[in-house]
Coordinates of C-alpha atoms and ligand atoms in Angstrom, one line a residue:
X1 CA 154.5 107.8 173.9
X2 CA 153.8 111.0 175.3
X3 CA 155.7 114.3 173.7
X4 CA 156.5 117.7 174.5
X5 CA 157.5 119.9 171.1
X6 CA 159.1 123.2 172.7
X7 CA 158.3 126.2 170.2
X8 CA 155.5 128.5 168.5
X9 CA 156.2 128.6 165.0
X10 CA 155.4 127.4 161.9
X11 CA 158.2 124.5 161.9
X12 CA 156.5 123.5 165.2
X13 CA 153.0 123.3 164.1
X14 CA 154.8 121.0 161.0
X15 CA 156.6 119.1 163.7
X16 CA 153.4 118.5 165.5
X17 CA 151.3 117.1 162.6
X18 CA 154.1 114.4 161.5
X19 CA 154.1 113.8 164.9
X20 CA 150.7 112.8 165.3
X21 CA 151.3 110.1 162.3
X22 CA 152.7 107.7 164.2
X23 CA 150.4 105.1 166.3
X24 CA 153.1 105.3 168.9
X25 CA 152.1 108.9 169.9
X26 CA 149.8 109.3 173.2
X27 CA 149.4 112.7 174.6
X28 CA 151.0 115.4 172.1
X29 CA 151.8 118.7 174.0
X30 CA 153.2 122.2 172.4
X31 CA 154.7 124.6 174.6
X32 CA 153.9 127.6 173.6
X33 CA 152.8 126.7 170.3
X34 CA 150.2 128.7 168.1
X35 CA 146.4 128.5 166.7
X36 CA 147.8 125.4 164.6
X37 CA 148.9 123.5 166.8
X38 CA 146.0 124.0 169.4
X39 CA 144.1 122.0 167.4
X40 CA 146.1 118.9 167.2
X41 CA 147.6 118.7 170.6
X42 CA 147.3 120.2 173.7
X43 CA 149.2 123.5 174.1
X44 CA 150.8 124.6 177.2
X45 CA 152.2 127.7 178.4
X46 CA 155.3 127.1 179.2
X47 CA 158.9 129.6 179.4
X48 CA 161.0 127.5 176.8
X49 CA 163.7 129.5 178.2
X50 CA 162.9 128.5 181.9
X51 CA 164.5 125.0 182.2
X52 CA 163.4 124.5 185.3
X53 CA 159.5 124.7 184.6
X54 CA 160.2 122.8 181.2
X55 CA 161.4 120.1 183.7
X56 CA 158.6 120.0 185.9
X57 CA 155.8 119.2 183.5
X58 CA 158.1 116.8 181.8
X59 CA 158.3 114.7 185.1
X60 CA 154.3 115.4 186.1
X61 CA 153.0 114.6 182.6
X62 CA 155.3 111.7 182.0
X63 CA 157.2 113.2 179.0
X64 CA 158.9 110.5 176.7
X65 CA 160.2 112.9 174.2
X66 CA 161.0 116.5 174.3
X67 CA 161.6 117.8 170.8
X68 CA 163.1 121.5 170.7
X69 CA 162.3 123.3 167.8
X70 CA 164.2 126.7 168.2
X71 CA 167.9 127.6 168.2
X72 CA 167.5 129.3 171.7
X73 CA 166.6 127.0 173.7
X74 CA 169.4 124.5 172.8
X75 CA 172.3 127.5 172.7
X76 CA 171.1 127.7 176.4
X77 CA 171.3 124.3 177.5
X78 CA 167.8 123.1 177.4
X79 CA 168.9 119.9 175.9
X80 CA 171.5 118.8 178.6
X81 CA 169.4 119.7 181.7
X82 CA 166.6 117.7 180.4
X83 CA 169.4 115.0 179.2
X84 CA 170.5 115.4 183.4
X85 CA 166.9 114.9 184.4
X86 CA 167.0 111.3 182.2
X87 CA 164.3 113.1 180.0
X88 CA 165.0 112.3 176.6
X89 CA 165.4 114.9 174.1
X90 CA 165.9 115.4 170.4
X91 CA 168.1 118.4 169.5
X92 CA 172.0 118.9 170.5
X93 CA 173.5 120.0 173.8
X94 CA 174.8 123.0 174.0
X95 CA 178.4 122.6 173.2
X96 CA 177.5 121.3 170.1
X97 CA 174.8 124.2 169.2
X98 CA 177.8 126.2 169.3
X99 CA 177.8 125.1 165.8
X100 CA 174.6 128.0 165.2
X101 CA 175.3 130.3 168.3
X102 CA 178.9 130.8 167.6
X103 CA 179.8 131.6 164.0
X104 CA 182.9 132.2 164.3
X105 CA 183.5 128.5 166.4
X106 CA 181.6 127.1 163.1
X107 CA 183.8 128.9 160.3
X108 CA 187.4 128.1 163.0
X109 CA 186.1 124.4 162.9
X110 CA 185.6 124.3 159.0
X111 CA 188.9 125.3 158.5
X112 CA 190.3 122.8 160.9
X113 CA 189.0 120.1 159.5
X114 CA 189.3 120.9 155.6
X115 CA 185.2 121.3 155.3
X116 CA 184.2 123.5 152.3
X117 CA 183.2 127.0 152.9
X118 CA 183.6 130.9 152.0
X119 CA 187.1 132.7 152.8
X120 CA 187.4 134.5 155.7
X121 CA 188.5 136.1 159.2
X122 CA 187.6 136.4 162.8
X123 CA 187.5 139.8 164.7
X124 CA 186.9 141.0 167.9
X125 CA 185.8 144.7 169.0
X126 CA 189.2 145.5 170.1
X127 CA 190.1 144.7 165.9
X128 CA 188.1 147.3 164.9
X129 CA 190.7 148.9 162.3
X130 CA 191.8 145.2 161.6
X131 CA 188.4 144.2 160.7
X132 CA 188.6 147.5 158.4
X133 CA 191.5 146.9 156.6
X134 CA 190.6 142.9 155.6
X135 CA 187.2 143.8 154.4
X136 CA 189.1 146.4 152.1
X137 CA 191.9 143.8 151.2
X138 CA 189.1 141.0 149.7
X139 CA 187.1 141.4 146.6
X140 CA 183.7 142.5 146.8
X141 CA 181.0 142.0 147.7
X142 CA 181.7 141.1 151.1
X143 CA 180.0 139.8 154.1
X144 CA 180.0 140.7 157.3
X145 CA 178.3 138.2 160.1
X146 CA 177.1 138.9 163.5
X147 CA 178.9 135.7 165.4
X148 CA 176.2 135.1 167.8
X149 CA 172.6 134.5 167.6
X150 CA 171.0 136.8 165.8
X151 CA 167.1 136.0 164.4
X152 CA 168.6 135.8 161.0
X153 CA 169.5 139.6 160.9
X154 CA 172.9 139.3 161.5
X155 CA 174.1 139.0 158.3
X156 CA 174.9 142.0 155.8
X157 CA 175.9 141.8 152.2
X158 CA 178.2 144.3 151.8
X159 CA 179.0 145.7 147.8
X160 CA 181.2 148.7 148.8
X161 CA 184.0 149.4 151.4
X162 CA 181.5 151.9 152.9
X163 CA 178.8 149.2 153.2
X164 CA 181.4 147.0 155.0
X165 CA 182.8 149.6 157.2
X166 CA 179.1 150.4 158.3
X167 CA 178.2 146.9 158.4
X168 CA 181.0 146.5 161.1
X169 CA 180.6 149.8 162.8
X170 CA 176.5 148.0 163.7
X171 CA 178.0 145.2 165.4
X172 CA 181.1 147.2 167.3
X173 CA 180.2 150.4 168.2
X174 CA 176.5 151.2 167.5
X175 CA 176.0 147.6 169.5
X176 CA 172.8 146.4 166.9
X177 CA 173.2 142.7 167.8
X178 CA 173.9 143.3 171.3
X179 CA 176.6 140.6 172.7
X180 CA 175.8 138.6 169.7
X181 CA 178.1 141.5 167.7
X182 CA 180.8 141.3 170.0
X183 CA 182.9 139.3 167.8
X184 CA 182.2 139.1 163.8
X185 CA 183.5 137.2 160.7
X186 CA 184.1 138.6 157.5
X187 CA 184.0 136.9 154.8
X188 CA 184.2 136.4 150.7
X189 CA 180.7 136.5 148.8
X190 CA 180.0 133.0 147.4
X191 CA 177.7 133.0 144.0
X192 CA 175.6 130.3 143.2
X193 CA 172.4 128.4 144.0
X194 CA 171.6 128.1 147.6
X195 CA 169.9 125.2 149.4
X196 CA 169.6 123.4 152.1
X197 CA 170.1 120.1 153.6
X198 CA 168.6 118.5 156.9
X199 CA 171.2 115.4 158.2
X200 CA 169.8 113.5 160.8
X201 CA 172.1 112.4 163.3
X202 CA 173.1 110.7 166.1
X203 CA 176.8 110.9 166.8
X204 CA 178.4 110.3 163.2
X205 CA 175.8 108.5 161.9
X206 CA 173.3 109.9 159.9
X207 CA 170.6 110.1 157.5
X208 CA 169.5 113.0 155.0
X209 CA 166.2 114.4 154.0
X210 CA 165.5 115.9 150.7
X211 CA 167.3 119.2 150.0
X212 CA 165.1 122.1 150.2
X213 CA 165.4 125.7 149.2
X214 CA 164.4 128.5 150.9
X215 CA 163.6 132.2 150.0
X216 CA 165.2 134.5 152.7
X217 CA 164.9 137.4 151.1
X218 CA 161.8 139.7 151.7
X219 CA 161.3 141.0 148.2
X220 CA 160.3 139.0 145.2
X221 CA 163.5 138.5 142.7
X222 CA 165.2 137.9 146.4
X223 CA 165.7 141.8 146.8
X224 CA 165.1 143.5 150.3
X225 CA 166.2 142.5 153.8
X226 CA 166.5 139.0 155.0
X227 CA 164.1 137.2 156.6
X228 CA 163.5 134.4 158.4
X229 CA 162.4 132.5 155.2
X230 CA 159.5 133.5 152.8
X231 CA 158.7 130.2 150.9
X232 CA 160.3 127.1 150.2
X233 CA 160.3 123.8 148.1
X234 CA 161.7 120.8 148.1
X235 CA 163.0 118.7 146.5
X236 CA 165.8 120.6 144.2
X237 CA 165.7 119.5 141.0
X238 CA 169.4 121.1 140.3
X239 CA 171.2 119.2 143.4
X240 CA 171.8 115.6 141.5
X241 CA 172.8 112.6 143.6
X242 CA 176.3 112.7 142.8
X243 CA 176.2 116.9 144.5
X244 CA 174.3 115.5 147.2
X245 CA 176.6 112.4 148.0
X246 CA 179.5 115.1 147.6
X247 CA 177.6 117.0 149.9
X248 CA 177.4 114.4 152.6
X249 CA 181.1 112.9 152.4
X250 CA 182.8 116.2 152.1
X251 CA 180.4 118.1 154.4
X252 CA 178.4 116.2 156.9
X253 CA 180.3 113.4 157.4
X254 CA 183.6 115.6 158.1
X255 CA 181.5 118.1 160.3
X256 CA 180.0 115.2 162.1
X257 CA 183.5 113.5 163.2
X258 CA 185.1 117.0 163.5
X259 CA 182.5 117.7 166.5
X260 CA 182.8 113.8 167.5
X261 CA 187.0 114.8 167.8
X262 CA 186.3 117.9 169.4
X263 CA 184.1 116.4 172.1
X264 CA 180.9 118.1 171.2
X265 CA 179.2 115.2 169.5
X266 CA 175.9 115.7 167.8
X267 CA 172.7 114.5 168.1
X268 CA 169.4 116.4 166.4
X269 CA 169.3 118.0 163.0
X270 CA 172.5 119.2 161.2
X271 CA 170.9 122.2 159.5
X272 CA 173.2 122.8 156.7
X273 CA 172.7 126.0 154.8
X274 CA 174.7 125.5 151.8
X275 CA 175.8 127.0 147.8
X276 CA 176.4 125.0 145.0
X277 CA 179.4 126.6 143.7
X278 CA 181.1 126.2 140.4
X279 CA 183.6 124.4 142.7
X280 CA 181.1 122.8 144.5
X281 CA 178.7 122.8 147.4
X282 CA 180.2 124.6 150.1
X283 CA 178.8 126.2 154.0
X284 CA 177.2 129.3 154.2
X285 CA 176.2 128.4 157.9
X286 CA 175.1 125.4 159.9
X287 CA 172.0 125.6 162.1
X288 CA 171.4 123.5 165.1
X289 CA 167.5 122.3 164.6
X290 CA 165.2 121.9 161.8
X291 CA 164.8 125.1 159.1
X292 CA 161.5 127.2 159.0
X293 CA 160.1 127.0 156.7
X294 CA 162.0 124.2 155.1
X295 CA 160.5 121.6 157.4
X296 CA 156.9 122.7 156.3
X297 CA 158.2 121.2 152.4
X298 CA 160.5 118.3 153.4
X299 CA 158.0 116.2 156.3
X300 CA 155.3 115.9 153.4
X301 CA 157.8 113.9 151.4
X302 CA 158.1 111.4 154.0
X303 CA 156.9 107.9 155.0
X304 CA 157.3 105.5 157.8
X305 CA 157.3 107.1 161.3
X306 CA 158.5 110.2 162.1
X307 CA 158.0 109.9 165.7
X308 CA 160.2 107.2 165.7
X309 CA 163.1 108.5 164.4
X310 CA 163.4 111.1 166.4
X311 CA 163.0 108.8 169.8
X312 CA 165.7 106.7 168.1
X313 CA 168.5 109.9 168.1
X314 CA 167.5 111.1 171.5
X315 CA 167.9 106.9 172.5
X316 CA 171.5 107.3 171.1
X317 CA 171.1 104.8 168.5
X318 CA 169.5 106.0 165.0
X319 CA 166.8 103.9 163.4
X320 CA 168.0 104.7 159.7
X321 CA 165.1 103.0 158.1
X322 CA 162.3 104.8 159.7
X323 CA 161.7 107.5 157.4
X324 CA 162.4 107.2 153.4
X325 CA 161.8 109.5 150.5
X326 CA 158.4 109.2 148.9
X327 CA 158.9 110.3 145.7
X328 CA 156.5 113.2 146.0
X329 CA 157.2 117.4 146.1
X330 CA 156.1 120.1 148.1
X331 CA 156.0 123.7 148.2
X332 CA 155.0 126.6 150.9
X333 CA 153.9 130.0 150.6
X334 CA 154.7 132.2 153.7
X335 CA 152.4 134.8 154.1
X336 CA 153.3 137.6 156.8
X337 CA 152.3 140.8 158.1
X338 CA 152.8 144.4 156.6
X339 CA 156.0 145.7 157.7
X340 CA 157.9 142.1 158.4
X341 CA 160.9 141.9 159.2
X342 CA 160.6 145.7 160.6
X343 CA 158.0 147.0 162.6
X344 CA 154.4 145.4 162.4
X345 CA 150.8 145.5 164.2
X346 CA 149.4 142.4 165.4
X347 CA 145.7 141.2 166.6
X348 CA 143.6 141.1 163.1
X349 CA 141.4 138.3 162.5
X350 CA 142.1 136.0 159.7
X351 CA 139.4 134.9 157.2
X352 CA 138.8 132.2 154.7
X353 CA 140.5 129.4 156.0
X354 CA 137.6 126.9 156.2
X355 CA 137.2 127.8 152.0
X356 CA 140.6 125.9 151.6
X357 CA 139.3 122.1 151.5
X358 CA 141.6 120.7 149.2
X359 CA 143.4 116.8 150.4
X360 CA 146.8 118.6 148.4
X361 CA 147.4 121.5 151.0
X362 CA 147.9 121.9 154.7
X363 CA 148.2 124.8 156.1
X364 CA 150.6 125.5 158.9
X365 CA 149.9 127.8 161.6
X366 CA 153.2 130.2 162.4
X367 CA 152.2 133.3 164.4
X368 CA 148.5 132.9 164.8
X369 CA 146.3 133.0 168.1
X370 CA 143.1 131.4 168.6
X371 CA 140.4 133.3 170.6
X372 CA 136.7 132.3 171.0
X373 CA 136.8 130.4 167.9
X374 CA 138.3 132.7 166.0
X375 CA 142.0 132.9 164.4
X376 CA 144.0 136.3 165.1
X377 CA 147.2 137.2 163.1
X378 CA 150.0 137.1 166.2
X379 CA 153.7 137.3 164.7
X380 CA 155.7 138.7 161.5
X381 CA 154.8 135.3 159.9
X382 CA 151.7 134.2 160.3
X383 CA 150.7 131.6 157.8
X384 CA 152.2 128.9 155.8
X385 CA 150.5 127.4 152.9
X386 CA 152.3 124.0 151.8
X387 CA 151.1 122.2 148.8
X388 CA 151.9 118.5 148.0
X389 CA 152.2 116.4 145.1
X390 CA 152.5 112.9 145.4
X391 CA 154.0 112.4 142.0
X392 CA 156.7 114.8 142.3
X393 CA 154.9 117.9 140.4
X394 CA 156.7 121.5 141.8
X395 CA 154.6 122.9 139.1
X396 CA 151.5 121.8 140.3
X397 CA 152.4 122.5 144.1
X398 CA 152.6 126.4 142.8
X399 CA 149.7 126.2 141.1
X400 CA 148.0 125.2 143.6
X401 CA 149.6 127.2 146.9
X402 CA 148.7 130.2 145.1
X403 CA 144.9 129.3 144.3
X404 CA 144.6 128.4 147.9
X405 CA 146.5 132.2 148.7
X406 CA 143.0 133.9 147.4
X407 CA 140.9 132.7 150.1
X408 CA 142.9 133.9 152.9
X409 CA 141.9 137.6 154.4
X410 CA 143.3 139.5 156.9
X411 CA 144.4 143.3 156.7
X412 CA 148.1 143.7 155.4
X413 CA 148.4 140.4 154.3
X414 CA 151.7 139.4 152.5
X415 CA 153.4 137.2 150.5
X416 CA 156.0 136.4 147.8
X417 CA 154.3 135.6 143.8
X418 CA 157.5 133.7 142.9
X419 CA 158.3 131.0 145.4
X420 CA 159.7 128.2 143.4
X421 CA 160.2 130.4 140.2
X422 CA 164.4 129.5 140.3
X423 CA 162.8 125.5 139.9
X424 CA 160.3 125.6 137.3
Ligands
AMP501 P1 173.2 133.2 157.2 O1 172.4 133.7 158.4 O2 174.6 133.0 157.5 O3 172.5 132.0 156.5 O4 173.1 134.3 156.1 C1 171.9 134.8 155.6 C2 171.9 134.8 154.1 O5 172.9 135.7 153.6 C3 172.2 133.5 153.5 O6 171.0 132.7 153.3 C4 172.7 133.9 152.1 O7 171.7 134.2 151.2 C5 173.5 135.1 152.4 N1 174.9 134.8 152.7 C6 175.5 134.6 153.9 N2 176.8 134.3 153.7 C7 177.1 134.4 152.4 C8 178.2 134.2 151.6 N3 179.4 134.0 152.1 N4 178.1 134.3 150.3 C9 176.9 134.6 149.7 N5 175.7 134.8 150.4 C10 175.8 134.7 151.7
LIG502 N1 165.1 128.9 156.9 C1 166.2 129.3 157.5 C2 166.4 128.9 158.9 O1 165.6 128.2 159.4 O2 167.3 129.4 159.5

């Protein structure tokens, strides 16, 4: 089989080397991809946003998979003009990546269908006062959402009715988001654990992989802005079976047949970001693809092939049993460049990667560059390292992500000292 992943970060890199598992796999391509990925497949400079070009190789290179990494790409349609073309493609069309790209379709569709989530309201520009006077009227804190896509930065916590006034004053009048802050929800704070779960699904069937927590926050302690994701681990030892069979019949299963009844049915990975209240799990957001860096934690604790279970969604008709759980634990250090998420210099080399020969780790290329040999930091996260126990030991995985850390150079490196602290 020949495959095309569409996508340059550290999730694609991940996506790439699971990939390459399966004896099915031909020709592995990566468009754009990064220094990681260059070295397993063949990458290839294509527009991910340019359909048309995306198209084009797919019919000259004999494409029998497309997978699309990023969020983008499907909110623009990638996935139904390839679907059009009879290319097939793992990841949903774009009425049903609505679901990531329109949060206030997501939170309107939760509350249709009874599916467990925060309080809270819908407001467009013209609301301004409206928006104002509700974030006043709820208890605090609040927060206020960006509907559209937003890199993750959409999202402000808001403690005091100043915050929230400001917060809403970004997205209508000082235009921060752009169009993606056209429209906002506000909402009630939910306390409790986050994590997150990957469902699998084609129409409304389904599998799940095993929860994962991320660390969004910049700061260690989870202070500072939000991120894309600094570290994660999986599996959560607090989410039990019976929270995570709660978790799929009152959330997945009901989101799945509410999208099914709404003619938007899914097909790709149900990203569901998710707190374990004291009433339960409930939605903090759905994403429309696989989480960054939770995919880095939750492929290493799978066996059986990979490849063919994602052919078997974009065929229509899941193959349940081609992945299980393998009783094992990983966990990934993100390191990023000084000044992430705000400004940042790019272009220095990193060192000390060939010191890391250790069977336990891999380490996952996100914003890196290969040139003449050498490795180039090329993004706000550049590295992950992922550490994996086969017997299930998060301890261990710490222990040893963070002796692995010490070899890597480059100047301004970063990262978190406490990913998987809230587990051990
Ligand atoms: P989102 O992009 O919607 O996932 O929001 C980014 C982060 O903000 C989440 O990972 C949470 O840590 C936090 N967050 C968002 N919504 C809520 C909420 N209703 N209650 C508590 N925390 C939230
Ligand atoms: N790790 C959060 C995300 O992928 O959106």
């Amino acid at each position: 089989m020949n495959v095309l992943i569409v996508g340059s970060g550290g999730r694609e890199h991940a996506l790439a080397l699971k990939v390459k598992e399966s004896h099915k796999l031909e020709n592995l391509f990566i468009a754009p991809g990064n220094a990681g990925t260059s070295f397993i497949g063949k990458n290839v400079n294509l527009n991910p946003s340019d359909h048309k070009e995306i198209i084009d190789f797919c019919k000259t290179q004999g494409i029998n998979l497309v997978v699309i990494g990023p969020e983008k790409p499907l909110a623009e349609g990638l996935a139904d003009n390839l679907a059009e073309n009879n290319i097939p493609v793992f990841g949903p069309r774009k009425n049903a990546a609505q679901i990531e790209s329109n949060k206030a379709f997501a939170k309107n569709l939760m509350k249709k269908y009874g599916i467990p989530t925060a309080e809270y309201k819908v407001f467009k520009k013209q609301d301004y006062i409206n928006a104002v006077t509700y974030a006043k009227s709820i208890s605090y804190p609040v927060v206020v959402k960006a509907s559209g896509l937003a890199a993750g930065k959409g999202v402000s916590i808001c403690y005091t009715a100043l915050e929230a006034e400001n917060a809403i004053k970004e997205c209508f009048e000082y235009n921060v988001f752009g169009d993606a802050g056209n429209e906002i929800v506000v909402e009630e704070f939910l306390e409790g654990q986050e994590f997150s779960v990957f469902a699998v699904a084609s129409g409304t069937d389904y599998i799940v992989l095993p929860p994962a927590q991320d660390h969004k926050r910049i700061g260690e302690g989870d202070t500072g802005k939000n991120t894309g994701g600094m570290g994660a681990y999986a599996p959560t030892p607090f989410i039990t079976d019976e929270i995570l069979q709660r978790v799929k019949t009152e959330i997945i299963e009901k989101t799945l047949n509410a999208l099914k009844s709404e003619g938007r049915e899914y097909s790709g990975c149900l990203y569901c970001g998710l707190i374990l209240t004291e009433e339960g799990p409930k939605v903090i957001e759905f994403n429309c693809r696989f989480g960054d860096p939770e995919t880095q934690v939750v492929l290493p604790l799978l066996e059986g092939d990979f490849l063919d279970l994602l052919y078997s969604v974009a065929s229509g008709n899941i193959n349940k049993a081609a992945v299980k759980y393998n009783g094992g634990a990983a966990l990934c250090v993100v390191t990023a460049s000084k000044g992430y998420p705000g400004k940042y210099e790019k272009g220095f080399e990193i060192k000390g990667l060939e010191k890391i020969n250790d069977p336990d780790i891999q380490i996952i290329h996100a914003g890196t560059k290969a040139v003449n040999g050498k490795i180039f930091t090329n993004g706000g996260r550049v590295l992950n390292i992922v550490a994996i126990d086969g017997e299930g030991n998060l301890r261990y995985c710490k222990e040893k992500a963070y002796a692995s850390l010490l070899k890597v150079k480059y100047e301004g490196i970063y990262y978190r000292k406490d990913i998987g602290s809230k587990a051990l």
